[in-house]
mmCIF file of C-alpha atoms in Angstrom:
data_model
loop_
_atom_site.group_PDB
_atom_site.id
_atom_site.type_symbol
_atom_site.label_atom_id
_atom_site.label_comp_id
_atom_site.label_asym_id
_atom_site.label_seq_id
_atom_site.Cartn_x
_atom_site.Cartn_y
_atom_site.Cartn_z
ATOM 1 C CA UNK A 1 59.713 69.773 142.826
ATOM 2 C CA UNK A 2 59.522 68.117 146.177
ATOM 3 C CA UNK A 3 63.153 67.048 146.278
ATOM 4 C CA UNK A 4 64.226 70.703 146.174
ATOM 5 C CA UNK A 5 62.176 71.657 149.241
ATOM 6 C CA UNK A 6 62.880 71.342 152.897
ATOM 7 C CA UNK A 7 62.434 67.952 154.518
ATOM 8 C CA UNK A 8 58.708 68.588 155.162
ATOM 9 C CA UNK A 9 56.322 68.792 152.194
ATOM 10 C CA UNK A 10 52.657 69.730 152.591
ATOM 11 C CA UNK A 11 49.944 68.842 150.058
ATOM 12 C CA UNK A 12 46.311 69.975 150.209
ATOM 13 C CA UNK A 13 43.700 68.319 147.997
ATOM 14 C CA UNK A 14 40.499 70.389 148.041
ATOM 15 C CA UNK A 15 37.135 70.378 146.364
ATOM 16 C CA UNK A 16 33.606 69.204 147.032
ATOM 17 C CA UNK A 17 32.380 66.165 148.918
ATOM 18 C CA UNK A 18 31.900 63.283 146.510
ATOM 19 C CA UNK A 19 34.898 64.106 144.289
ATOM 20 C CA UNK A 20 37.042 61.387 145.854
ATOM 21 C CA UNK A 21 39.570 63.682 147.495
ATOM 22 C CA UNK A 22 39.635 61.733 150.761
ATOM 23 C CA UNK A 23 40.573 58.625 148.777
ATOM 24 C CA UNK A 24 43.116 60.624 146.750
ATOM 25 C CA UNK A 25 44.757 61.818 149.975
ATOM 26 C CA UNK A 26 44.904 58.278 151.308
ATOM 27 C CA UNK A 27 46.415 57.029 148.039
ATOM 28 C CA UNK A 28 49.072 59.757 148.072
ATOM 29 C CA UNK A 29 49.876 59.046 151.727
ATOM 30 C CA UNK A 30 50.093 55.321 151.073
ATOM 31 C CA UNK A 31 52.363 55.858 148.068
ATOM 32 C CA UNK A 32 54.694 58.004 150.192
ATOM 33 C CA UNK A 33 54.765 55.749 153.246
ATOM 34 C CA UNK A 34 54.288 52.152 152.079
ATOM 35 C CA UNK A 35 56.153 52.402 148.786
ATOM 36 C CA UNK A 36 58.580 55.342 149.105
ATOM 37 C CA UNK A 37 59.442 54.822 152.789
ATOM 38 C CA UNK A 38 58.625 58.387 153.924
ATOM 39 C CA UNK A 39 57.010 59.551 157.138
ATOM 40 C CA UNK A 40 53.440 60.669 156.478
ATOM 41 C CA UNK A 41 50.452 62.181 158.231
ATOM 42 C CA UNK A 42 47.137 62.395 156.377
ATOM 43 C CA UNK A 43 44.162 64.352 157.710
ATOM 44 C CA UNK A 44 40.825 65.228 156.184
ATOM 45 C CA UNK A 45 37.795 67.393 156.787
ATOM 46 C CA UNK A 46 34.536 68.085 155.066
ATOM 47 C CA UNK A 47 31.495 70.223 155.680
ATOM 48 C CA UNK A 48 28.404 68.918 157.450
ATOM 49 C CA UNK A 49 26.609 68.524 154.135
ATOM 50 C CA UNK A 50 29.282 65.985 152.981
ATOM 51 C CA UNK A 51 28.421 65.333 149.306
ATOM 52 C CA UNK A 52 28.672 68.655 147.510
ATOM 53 C CA UNK A 53 30.048 70.608 150.482
ATOM 54 C CA UNK A 54 33.665 71.710 150.916
ATOM 55 C CA UNK A 55 36.206 69.002 151.567
ATOM 56 C CA UNK A 56 39.951 68.820 151.963
ATOM 57 C CA UNK A 57 42.547 66.170 152.510
ATOM 58 C CA UNK A 58 45.990 67.201 153.729
ATOM 59 C CA UNK A 59 49.088 65.052 153.379
ATOM 60 C CA UNK A 60 52.325 65.957 155.171
ATOM 61 C CA UNK A 61 55.335 64.027 153.860
ATOM 62 C CA UNK A 62 58.810 64.081 155.377
ATOM 63 C CA UNK A 63 62.107 62.241 155.383
ATOM 64 C CA UNK A 64 62.282 62.948 159.114
ATOM 65 C CA UNK A 65 59.904 62.560 162.026
ATOM 66 C CA UNK A 66 56.827 64.777 161.663
ATOM 67 C CA UNK A 67 56.549 66.978 164.742
ATOM 68 C CA UNK A 68 53.291 68.741 163.821
ATOM 69 C CA UNK A 69 50.618 66.723 161.989
ATOM 70 C CA UNK A 70 48.622 69.526 160.362
ATOM 71 C CA UNK A 71 49.381 71.338 157.128
ATOM 72 C CA UNK A 72 49.946 75.033 157.752
ATOM 73 C CA UNK A 73 51.361 76.654 154.626
ATOM 74 C CA UNK A 74 51.031 74.140 151.818
ATOM 75 C CA UNK A 75 53.633 73.514 149.129
ATOM 76 C CA UNK A 76 51.019 72.343 146.630
ATOM 77 C CA UNK A 77 47.290 72.998 146.483
ATOM 78 C CA UNK A 78 44.917 71.063 144.273
ATOM 79 C CA UNK A 79 41.607 72.923 143.879
ATOM 80 C CA UNK A 80 38.875 70.924 142.164
ATOM 81 C CA UNK A 81 36.161 73.608 142.608
ATOM 82 C CA UNK A 82 35.964 77.393 142.720
ATOM 83 C CA UNK A 83 34.716 77.286 146.323
ATOM 84 C CA UNK A 84 37.769 75.206 147.305
ATOM 85 C CA UNK A 85 40.156 77.655 145.654
ATOM 86 C CA UNK A 86 38.391 80.596 147.286
ATOM 87 C CA UNK A 87 38.529 78.912 150.708
ATOM 88 C CA UNK A 88 42.033 77.396 150.648
ATOM 89 C CA UNK A 89 43.979 79.495 148.128
ATOM 90 C CA UNK A 90 45.515 81.609 150.869
ATOM 91 C CA UNK A 91 47.069 78.492 152.437
ATOM 92 C CA UNK A 92 49.495 78.117 149.501
ATOM 93 C CA UNK A 93 53.015 79.250 150.346
ATOM 94 C CA UNK A 94 54.695 81.877 148.175
ATOM 95 C CA UNK A 95 56.152 80.070 145.179
ATOM 96 C CA UNK A 96 54.006 76.994 145.830
ATOM 97 C CA UNK A 97 52.323 74.975 143.099
ATOM 98 C CA UNK A 98 48.631 75.533 142.383
ATOM 99 C CA UNK A 99 46.777 72.942 140.309
ATOM 100 C CA UNK A 100 43.161 73.705 139.411
ATOM 101 C CA UNK A 101 40.416 71.837 137.578
ATOM 102 C CA UNK A 102 39.829 74.377 134.821
ATOM 103 C CA UNK A 103 36.529 72.647 134.006
ATOM 104 C CA UNK A 104 35.088 73.707 137.388
ATOM 105 C CA UNK A 105 37.318 76.631 138.428
ATOM 106 C CA UNK A 106 36.759 79.807 136.428
ATOM 107 C CA UNK A 107 38.591 82.478 138.428
ATOM 108 C CA UNK A 108 42.287 81.934 139.154
ATOM 109 C CA UNK A 109 44.323 84.923 140.295
ATOM 110 C CA UNK A 110 47.558 83.067 141.082
ATOM 111 C CA UNK A 111 50.174 83.607 138.376
ATOM 112 C CA UNK A 112 51.686 80.382 137.108
ATOM 113 C CA UNK A 113 48.748 78.206 138.219
ATOM 114 C CA UNK A 114 48.550 74.932 136.327
ATOM 115 C CA UNK A 115 45.064 74.729 134.813
ATOM 116 C CA UNK A 116 43.886 71.313 133.654
ATOM 117 C CA UNK A 117 40.270 70.196 133.045
ATOM 118 C CA UNK A 118 40.531 67.083 135.260
ATOM 119 C CA UNK A 119 36.790 66.395 135.297
ATOM 120 C CA UNK A 120 36.404 66.803 131.537
ATOM 121 C CA UNK A 121 39.420 64.568 130.857
ATOM 122 C CA UNK A 122 37.987 61.892 133.143
ATOM 123 C CA UNK A 123 34.639 61.992 131.339
ATOM 124 C CA UNK A 124 36.175 62.008 127.846
ATOM 125 C CA UNK A 125 38.872 59.372 128.360
ATOM 126 C CA UNK A 126 37.617 57.211 131.235
ATOM 127 C CA UNK A 127 33.881 57.466 130.689
ATOM 128 C CA UNK A 128 32.983 58.899 134.112
ATOM 129 C CA UNK A 129 33.796 61.987 136.141
ATOM 130 C CA UNK A 130 34.538 59.846 139.198
ATOM 131 C CA UNK A 131 38.045 59.255 137.785
ATOM 132 C CA UNK A 132 38.888 62.989 137.999
ATOM 133 C CA UNK A 133 40.601 62.459 141.375
ATOM 134 C CA UNK A 134 42.968 59.876 139.875
ATOM 135 C CA UNK A 135 43.627 62.087 136.830
ATOM 136 C CA UNK A 136 44.481 64.901 139.275
ATOM 137 C CA UNK A 137 46.782 62.612 141.306
ATOM 138 C CA UNK A 138 48.695 61.733 138.150
ATOM 139 C CA UNK A 139 49.094 65.422 137.347
ATOM 140 C CA UNK A 140 50.083 66.364 140.905
ATOM 141 C CA UNK A 141 52.712 63.645 141.036
ATOM 142 C CA UNK A 142 54.214 64.673 137.702
ATOM 143 C CA UNK A 143 54.204 68.365 138.680
ATOM 144 C CA UNK A 144 55.786 67.858 142.106
ATOM 145 C CA UNK A 145 57.548 64.468 142.196
ATOM 146 C CA UNK A 146 56.489 64.383 145.859
ATOM 147 C CA UNK A 147 56.204 60.605 145.450
ATOM 148 C CA UNK A 148 57.708 58.376 142.799
ATOM 149 C CA UNK A 149 55.552 57.411 139.854
ATOM 150 C CA UNK A 150 55.983 53.727 140.675
ATOM 151 C CA UNK A 151 54.843 54.258 144.272
ATOM 152 C CA UNK A 152 51.722 56.138 143.186
ATOM 153 C CA UNK A 153 50.802 53.537 140.607
ATOM 154 C CA UNK A 154 51.293 50.702 143.097
ATOM 155 C CA UNK A 155 49.176 52.462 145.737
ATOM 156 C CA UNK A 156 46.356 53.148 143.282
ATOM 157 C CA UNK A 157 46.311 49.652 141.804
ATOM 158 C CA UNK A 158 46.354 48.081 145.283
ATOM 159 C CA UNK A 159 43.265 50.040 146.383
ATOM 160 C CA UNK A 160 40.933 50.312 143.387
ATOM 161 C CA UNK A 161 38.038 47.880 142.925
ATOM 162 C CA UNK A 162 38.802 44.695 140.991
ATOM 163 C CA UNK A 163 38.176 45.163 137.299
ATOM 164 C CA UNK A 164 38.960 48.918 137.316
ATOM 165 C CA UNK A 165 42.756 48.662 137.361
ATOM 166 C CA UNK A 166 43.198 49.443 133.644
ATOM 167 C CA UNK A 167 40.955 52.522 133.647
ATOM 168 C CA UNK A 168 42.593 53.855 136.827
ATOM 169 C CA UNK A 169 46.054 53.377 135.332
ATOM 170 C CA UNK A 170 44.823 55.193 132.219
ATOM 171 C CA UNK A 171 43.526 58.037 134.420
ATOM 172 C CA UNK A 172 46.966 58.398 136.057
ATOM 173 C CA UNK A 173 48.647 58.548 132.651
ATOM 174 C CA UNK A 174 46.136 61.125 131.385
ATOM 175 C CA UNK A 175 46.938 63.378 134.344
ATOM 176 C CA UNK A 176 50.664 62.915 133.867
ATOM 177 C CA UNK A 177 50.450 63.789 130.163
ATOM 178 C CA UNK A 178 48.110 66.736 130.789
ATOM 179 C CA UNK A 179 50.472 68.391 133.253
ATOM 180 C CA UNK A 180 53.429 67.927 130.895
ATOM 181 C CA UNK A 181 51.428 69.654 128.163
ATOM 182 C CA UNK A 182 50.128 72.405 130.462
ATOM 183 C CA UNK A 183 53.580 73.228 131.829
ATOM 184 C CA UNK A 184 55.044 73.107 128.324
ATOM 185 C CA UNK A 185 52.320 75.480 127.041
ATOM 186 C CA UNK A 186 53.080 77.965 129.851
ATOM 187 C CA UNK A 187 56.785 77.951 129.027
ATOM 188 C CA UNK A 188 56.534 78.250 125.320
#
């Protein structure tokens, strides 16, 4: 959990262009800064092919001033594709939290990885795969407590298009419930 770590907490959201990870990073950063009062730096990068190519969004959160804006050894890595896990898996610190979309990631060699089919859950419960990023944010927040649940919900609801608030809130809850189940299954 984030509160047990040092004052600096690094999150990397990775996958393919078009999965909404840039927006997810912005939502997480906004939740931390605007609603939880933390210091935050959010950066992003994606391949030249954009949609379908590798993408990542890094969020550094701290109670203190952030002296270096880039994530170096991340505390939590979200990998929404196999290519993202292959590319960024080595950036996860020892003992860090790995969340993977088990619908799109087949090969996970990290013991204790939390495997949740974010894309499938979005399709089944929200009607479209484009909600997978919000499902994943709900899961990441529940797994790490890097931001408060209230802050995340407020950030998401403030940014989503009018008329989609209910389905986005549902997507957050689906992610939250899925990580509780996944962690419970690993323990028992």
